[in-house]
mmCIF file of C-alpha atoms in Angstrom:
data_model
loop_
_atom_site.group_PDB
_atom_site.id
_atom_site.type_symbol
_atom_site.label_atom_id
_atom_site.label_comp_id
_atom_site.label_asym_id
_atom_site.label_seq_id
_atom_site.Cartn_x
_atom_site.Cartn_y
_atom_site.Cartn_z
ATOM 1 C CA ASP A 1 -7.637 -16.016 -12.589
ATOM 2 C CA THR A 2 -9.138 -15.371 -15.979
ATOM 3 C CA GLY A 3 -9.316 -11.606 -15.987
ATOM 4 C CA VAL A 4 -11.070 -8.603 -14.515
ATOM 5 C CA SER A 5 -14.452 -9.483 -13.072
ATOM 6 C CA GLN A 6 -17.323 -7.060 -12.497
ATOM 7 C CA ASP A 7 -20.570 -7.587 -10.663
ATOM 8 C CA PRO A 8 -23.401 -7.138 -11.405
ATOM 9 C CA ARG A 9 -23.431 -7.156 -15.214
ATOM 10 C CA HIS A 10 -26.676 -5.223 -15.307
ATOM 11 C CA LYS A 11 -28.450 -2.996 -12.801
ATOM 12 C CA ILE A 12 -31.771 -1.228 -13.149
ATOM 13 C CA THR A 13 -32.584 1.205 -10.380
ATOM 14 C CA LYS A 14 -35.070 3.935 -9.656
ATOM 15 C CA ARG A 15 -33.937 7.523 -9.586
ATOM 16 C CA GLY A 16 -32.814 8.514 -6.116
ATOM 17 C CA GLN A 17 -31.676 5.043 -5.076
ATOM 18 C CA ASN A 18 -28.098 4.132 -4.183
ATOM 19 C CA VAL A 19 -26.182 1.494 -6.143
ATOM 20 C CA THR A 20 -22.868 -0.245 -5.578
ATOM 21 C CA PHE A 21 -20.732 -2.064 -8.114
ATOM 22 C CA ARG A 22 -17.847 -4.419 -7.460
ATOM 23 C CA CYS A 23 -14.663 -5.036 -9.416
ATOM 24 C CA ASP A 24 -12.163 -7.837 -8.894
ATOM 25 C CA PRO A 25 -8.952 -7.061 -10.788
ATOM 26 C CA ILE A 26 -6.367 -9.480 -12.108
ATOM 27 C CA SER A 27 -4.712 -10.693 -8.916
ATOM 28 C CA GLU A 28 -1.157 -9.503 -9.511
ATOM 29 C CA HIS A 29 -2.209 -6.057 -10.763
ATOM 30 C CA ASN A 30 -1.724 -3.210 -8.311
ATOM 31 C CA ARG A 31 -3.418 -0.510 -10.389
ATOM 32 C CA LEU A 32 -7.200 -0.394 -10.674
ATOM 33 C CA TYR A 33 -9.195 2.082 -12.756
ATOM 34 C CA TRP A 34 -12.857 2.985 -13.114
ATOM 35 C CA TYR A 35 -14.185 4.346 -16.405
ATOM 36 C CA ARG A 36 -17.654 5.262 -17.604
ATOM 37 C CA GLN A 37 -18.918 4.829 -21.153
ATOM 38 C CA THR A 38 -22.077 6.302 -22.621
ATOM 39 C CA LEU A 39 -23.596 5.554 -26.010
ATOM 40 C CA GLY A 40 -21.495 6.717 -28.920
ATOM 41 C CA GLN A 41 -18.576 7.730 -26.730
ATOM 42 C CA GLY A 42 -15.324 6.152 -25.708
ATOM 43 C CA PRO A 43 -14.685 5.237 -22.073
ATOM 44 C CA GLU A 44 -14.033 8.239 -19.806
ATOM 45 C CA PHE A 45 -11.683 8.056 -16.852
ATOM 46 C CA LEU A 46 -13.286 8.379 -13.409
ATOM 47 C CA THR A 47 -10.682 7.391 -10.820
ATOM 48 C CA TYR A 48 -7.771 5.074 -10.132
ATOM 49 C CA PHE A 49 -6.095 3.274 -7.249
ATOM 50 C CA GLN A 50 -2.580 2.081 -6.720
ATOM 51 C CA ASN A 51 -2.938 -0.672 -4.176
ATOM 52 C CA GLU A 52 -5.412 0.743 -1.614
ATOM 53 C CA ALA A 53 -4.636 4.416 -2.250
ATOM 54 C CA GLN A 54 -6.984 6.437 -4.442
ATOM 55 C CA LEU A 55 -4.541 8.661 -6.289
ATOM 56 C CA GLU A 56 -6.629 10.555 -8.798
ATOM 57 C CA LYS A 57 -10.267 11.467 -9.353
ATOM 58 C CA SER A 58 -11.757 13.022 -12.464
ATOM 59 C CA ARG A 59 -13.909 16.115 -12.229
ATOM 60 C CA LEU A 60 -16.564 13.857 -13.763
ATOM 61 C CA LEU A 61 -16.774 12.150 -10.387
ATOM 62 C CA SER A 62 -19.345 14.199 -8.475
ATOM 63 C CA ASP A 63 -19.792 14.066 -4.717
ATOM 64 C CA ARG A 64 -22.446 11.396 -5.218
ATOM 65 C CA PHE A 65 -19.776 8.982 -6.422
ATOM 66 C CA SER A 66 -17.371 7.242 -4.094
ATOM 67 C CA ALA A 67 -14.892 4.472 -4.759
ATOM 68 C CA GLU A 68 -12.928 2.305 -2.379
ATOM 69 C CA ARG A 69 -10.293 -0.381 -2.543
ATOM 70 C CA PRO A 70 -9.936 -1.261 1.125
ATOM 71 C CA LYS A 71 -7.347 -4.031 0.991
ATOM 72 C CA GLY A 72 -5.748 -3.256 -2.316
ATOM 73 C CA SER A 73 -7.603 -6.085 -4.002
ATOM 74 C CA PHE A 74 -11.249 -5.668 -5.073
ATOM 75 C CA SER A 75 -12.856 -2.250 -5.449
ATOM 76 C CA THR A 76 -16.362 -0.873 -5.091
ATOM 77 C CA LEU A 77 -17.955 2.102 -6.807
ATOM 78 C CA GLU A 78 -21.013 3.565 -5.109
ATOM 79 C CA ILE A 79 -23.400 6.074 -6.622
ATOM 80 C CA GLN A 80 -25.739 7.786 -4.198
ATOM 81 C CA ARG A 81 -29.070 9.362 -5.134
ATOM 82 C CA THR A 82 -28.838 8.138 -8.719
ATOM 83 C CA GLU A 83 -29.959 10.382 -11.559
ATOM 84 C CA GLN A 84 -31.012 9.458 -15.081
ATOM 85 C CA GLY A 85 -27.774 10.967 -16.368
ATOM 86 C CA ASP A 86 -25.859 8.294 -14.453
ATOM 87 C CA SER A 87 -27.128 5.657 -16.892
ATOM 88 C CA ALA A 88 -24.015 4.274 -18.553
ATOM 89 C CA MET A 89 -21.653 1.317 -18.741
ATOM 90 C CA TYR A 90 -19.244 1.377 -15.801
ATOM 91 C CA LEU A 91 -15.958 -0.279 -16.681
ATOM 92 C CA CYS A 92 -13.208 -1.439 -14.381
ATOM 93 C CA ALA A 93 -9.655 -2.056 -15.574
ATOM 94 C CA SER A 94 -6.438 -3.189 -13.952
ATOM 95 C CA SER A 95 -2.785 -3.023 -14.850
ATOM 96 C CA ALA A 96 0.600 -3.856 -13.412
ATOM 97 C CA VAL A 97 3.280 -1.372 -12.436
ATOM 98 C CA TYR A 98 6.807 -2.582 -13.044
ATOM 99 C CA GLU A 99 9.452 -2.066 -10.372
ATOM 100 C CA GLN A 100 11.855 -0.762 -12.974
ATOM 101 C CA GLY A 101 9.283 1.779 -14.082
ATOM 102 C CA GLY A 102 6.546 1.796 -16.657
ATOM 103 C CA VAL A 103 2.992 0.553 -16.648
ATOM 104 C CA ALA A 104 1.625 -2.343 -18.629
ATOM 105 C CA GLU A 105 -1.511 -2.061 -20.693
ATOM 106 C CA ALA A 106 -4.831 -1.983 -18.868
ATOM 107 C CA PHE A 107 -7.174 -4.967 -19.078
ATOM 108 C CA PHE A 108 -10.881 -4.273 -18.831
ATOM 109 C CA GLY A 109 -13.746 -6.165 -17.284
ATOM 110 C CA GLN A 110 -17.036 -6.726 -19.068
ATOM 111 C CA GLY A 111 -18.613 -3.742 -17.353
ATOM 112 C CA THR A 112 -21.767 -3.045 -15.362
ATOM 113 C CA ARG A 113 -24.625 -1.588 -17.382
ATOM 114 C CA LEU A 114 -26.578 0.841 -15.175
ATOM 115 C CA THR A 115 -30.035 2.018 -16.146
ATOM 116 C CA VAL A 116 -31.703 4.643 -13.973
ATOM 117 C CA VAL A 117 -35.463 4.879 -14.511
ATOM 118 C CA ASP B 1 -12.252 19.427 -25.975
ATOM 119 C CA GLN B 2 -11.464 16.018 -27.443
ATOM 120 C CA GLN B 3 -7.816 15.162 -27.065
ATOM 121 C CA VAL B 4 -8.112 11.906 -29.033
ATOM 122 C CA LYS B 5 -10.134 11.938 -32.222
ATOM 123 C CA GLN B 6 -11.335 9.151 -34.433
ATOM 124 C CA ASN B 7 -12.975 10.993 -37.262
ATOM 125 C CA SER B 8 -14.455 7.991 -39.048
ATOM 126 C CA PRO B 9 -17.440 6.592 -37.125
ATOM 127 C CA SER B 10 -17.541 3.542 -39.389
ATOM 128 C CA LEU B 11 -15.533 1.592 -41.950
ATOM 129 C CA SER B 12 -16.544 -1.270 -44.181
ATOM 130 C CA VAL B 13 -14.040 -3.561 -45.947
ATOM 131 C CA GLN B 14 -14.064 -6.863 -47.776
ATOM 132 C CA GLU B 15 -12.659 -9.993 -46.196
ATOM 133 C CA GLY B 16 -9.000 -10.438 -47.063
ATOM 134 C CA ARG B 17 -8.399 -6.753 -47.744
ATOM 135 C CA ILE B 18 -6.600 -4.245 -45.537
ATOM 136 C CA SER B 19 -8.454 -2.269 -42.864
ATOM 137 C CA ILE B 20 -6.922 1.063 -41.898
ATOM 138 C CA LEU B 21 -8.260 2.840 -38.824
ATOM 139 C CA ASN B 22 -7.041 6.328 -38.064
ATOM 140 C CA CYS B 23 -6.605 8.360 -34.909
ATOM 141 C CA ASP B 24 -5.406 11.903 -34.218
ATOM 142 C CA TYR B 25 -4.415 13.440 -30.917
ATOM 143 C CA THR B 26 -3.787 16.964 -29.721
ATOM 144 C CA ASN B 27 -1.968 16.591 -26.396
ATOM 145 C CA SER B 28 1.790 16.594 -26.966
ATOM 146 C CA MET B 29 2.288 15.030 -23.523
ATOM 147 C CA PHE B 30 0.852 11.714 -24.746
ATOM 148 C CA ASP B 31 3.654 9.197 -25.121
ATOM 149 C CA TYR B 32 1.927 5.825 -25.102
ATOM 150 C CA PHE B 33 -0.847 4.764 -27.459
ATOM 151 C CA LEU B 34 -3.095 1.746 -27.487
ATOM 152 C CA TRP B 35 -5.817 0.200 -29.607
ATOM 153 C CA TYR B 36 -8.715 -1.648 -28.047
ATOM 154 C CA LYS B 37 -11.409 -3.704 -29.714
ATOM 155 C CA LYS B 38 -14.913 -3.854 -28.308
ATOM 156 C CA TYR B 39 -17.805 -6.184 -29.024
ATOM 157 C CA PRO B 40 -21.343 -5.209 -27.940
ATOM 158 C CA ALA B 41 -22.069 -5.740 -24.232
ATOM 159 C CA GLU B 42 -18.425 -6.528 -23.485
ATOM 160 C CA GLY B 43 -15.520 -4.528 -22.128
ATOM 161 C CA PRO B 44 -12.717 -3.308 -24.399
ATOM 162 C CA THR B 45 -10.065 -5.893 -25.266
ATOM 163 C CA PHE B 46 -6.451 -4.778 -25.621
ATOM 164 C CA LEU B 47 -5.042 -5.257 -29.125
ATOM 165 C CA ILE B 48 -1.717 -3.533 -29.564
ATOM 166 C CA SER B 49 0.242 -0.573 -28.221
ATOM 167 C CA ILE B 50 3.101 1.674 -29.226
ATOM 168 C CA SER B 51 5.451 3.901 -27.298
ATOM 169 C CA SER B 52 6.358 7.322 -28.646
ATOM 170 C CA ILE B 53 9.968 6.213 -29.040
ATOM 171 C CA LYS B 54 8.863 3.939 -31.874
ATOM 172 C CA ASP B 55 7.091 4.595 -35.147
ATOM 173 C CA LYS B 56 5.832 1.084 -35.803
ATOM 174 C CA ASN B 57 4.786 -1.957 -33.837
ATOM 175 C CA GLU B 58 3.592 -5.208 -35.348
ATOM 176 C CA ASP B 59 1.748 -8.163 -33.856
ATOM 177 C CA GLY B 60 0.517 -10.767 -36.294
ATOM 178 C CA ARG B 61 -2.118 -9.252 -38.555
ATOM 179 C CA PHE B 62 -2.107 -5.972 -36.594
ATOM 180 C CA THR B 63 0.341 -3.125 -37.129
ATOM 181 C CA VAL B 64 0.223 0.279 -35.500
ATOM 182 C CA PHE B 65 2.023 3.249 -37.052
ATOM 183 C CA LEU B 66 2.809 6.444 -35.171
ATOM 184 C CA ASN B 67 3.620 9.799 -36.781
ATOM 185 C CA LYS B 68 4.532 12.063 -33.879
ATOM 186 C CA SER B 69 5.054 15.186 -35.950
ATOM 187 C CA ALA B 70 1.529 14.874 -37.330
ATOM 188 C CA LYS B 71 0.127 13.619 -34.001
ATOM 189 C CA HIS B 72 -1.426 10.762 -35.913
ATOM 190 C CA LEU B 73 -1.559 7.026 -35.528
ATOM 191 C CA SER B 74 -3.164 4.283 -37.524
ATOM 192 C CA LEU B 75 -4.022 0.628 -37.078
ATOM 193 C CA HIS B 76 -3.635 -1.682 -40.056
ATOM 194 C CA ILE B 77 -5.302 -5.087 -40.108
ATOM 195 C CA VAL B 78 -4.120 -7.411 -42.856
ATOM 196 C CA PRO B 79 -5.833 -9.547 -43.958
ATOM 197 C CA SER B 80 -9.173 -8.497 -42.509
ATOM 198 C CA GLN B 81 -11.467 -11.262 -41.276
ATOM 199 C CA PRO B 82 -15.211 -11.204 -40.491
ATOM 200 C CA GLY B 83 -14.362 -11.828 -36.811
ATOM 201 C CA ASP B 84 -12.567 -8.474 -36.789
ATOM 202 C CA SER B 85 -15.944 -6.734 -37.032
ATOM 203 C CA ALA B 86 -16.191 -4.650 -33.857
ATOM 204 C CA VAL B 87 -15.738 -1.110 -32.563
ATOM 205 C CA TYR B 88 -12.087 -0.073 -32.355
ATOM 206 C CA PHE B 89 -10.982 2.527 -29.843
ATOM 207 C CA CYS B 90 -7.774 4.480 -29.971
ATOM 208 C CA ALA B 91 -6.439 5.480 -26.541
ATOM 209 C CA ALA B 92 -3.548 7.611 -25.362
ATOM 210 C CA SER B 93 -1.703 8.078 -22.116
ATOM 211 C CA ALA B 94 0.807 10.537 -20.697
ATOM 212 C CA THR B 95 2.970 8.128 -18.727
ATOM 213 C CA GLY B 96 4.931 10.925 -17.109
ATOM 214 C CA GLY B 97 1.749 12.116 -15.435
ATOM 215 C CA GLY B 98 1.746 9.277 -12.916
ATOM 216 C CA SER B 99 -1.643 7.707 -13.366
ATOM 217 C CA GLU B 100 -1.282 6.423 -16.917
ATOM 218 C CA LYS B 101 -5.013 7.002 -17.247
ATOM 219 C CA LEU B 102 -6.247 6.424 -20.756
ATOM 220 C CA VAL B 103 -7.940 9.046 -22.906
ATOM 221 C CA PHE B 104 -10.109 7.390 -25.530
ATOM 222 C CA GLY B 105 -11.471 8.406 -28.893
ATOM 223 C CA LYS B 106 -15.124 7.832 -29.757
ATOM 224 C CA GLY B 107 -14.383 4.684 -31.696
ATOM 225 C CA THR B 108 -14.671 3.425 -35.271
ATOM 226 C CA LYS B 109 -17.072 0.621 -36.094
ATOM 227 C CA LEU B 110 -15.380 -1.808 -38.466
ATOM 228 C CA THR B 111 -17.460 -4.170 -40.547
ATOM 229 C CA VAL B 112 -15.651 -6.878 -42.507
ATOM 230 C CA ASN B 113 -17.882 -8.371 -45.169
ATOM 231 C CA PRO B 114 -17.421 -12.017 -46.229
#
């Protein structure tokens, strides 16, 4: 296991289409995060899972966005009825939670670059 | 309202000299701070972190300093190398909040000239 893996790396879609991205975290990590990054900005938090439970969603995550982590391993992020404003880099990260408390640093995947035309 | 600010969009230094990247934050609940490095078309790579119970953390050529009273942290790279050229993001987390989600600054583009 060499790190967080995201697929696809690039996606071009027409406005109004649905897209789905996949993230495979580092295998022993039970926390999984989705972030979005636009040009000139830092990554912005979208949502996170601990195991299969989605515990927090940002107000940035409109009703068109849905994320799942059905078995507590890989996760998918779906965007329905894409808009041009959805064009961004979508980043997945994972981290470990220690039994004695505390969270280790998050490790990021290479991201999925979405372009909505 | 930006809770993490990196006020210098870019920084240029000579190889072998010190690079100092700065970061300010406004949320007093932040208690864990990280620096990430990002190359074009890649995800951020973790560099170094510091907990609010410390004021300094060192890892090889990288040192992070935290001044809680000023809500300021800085990353020092000594000596700087051309391979350090990248965008550096400062990030902060409120670990008591449960999610440990990261709040990022906009980044500083570092260029190290040979």
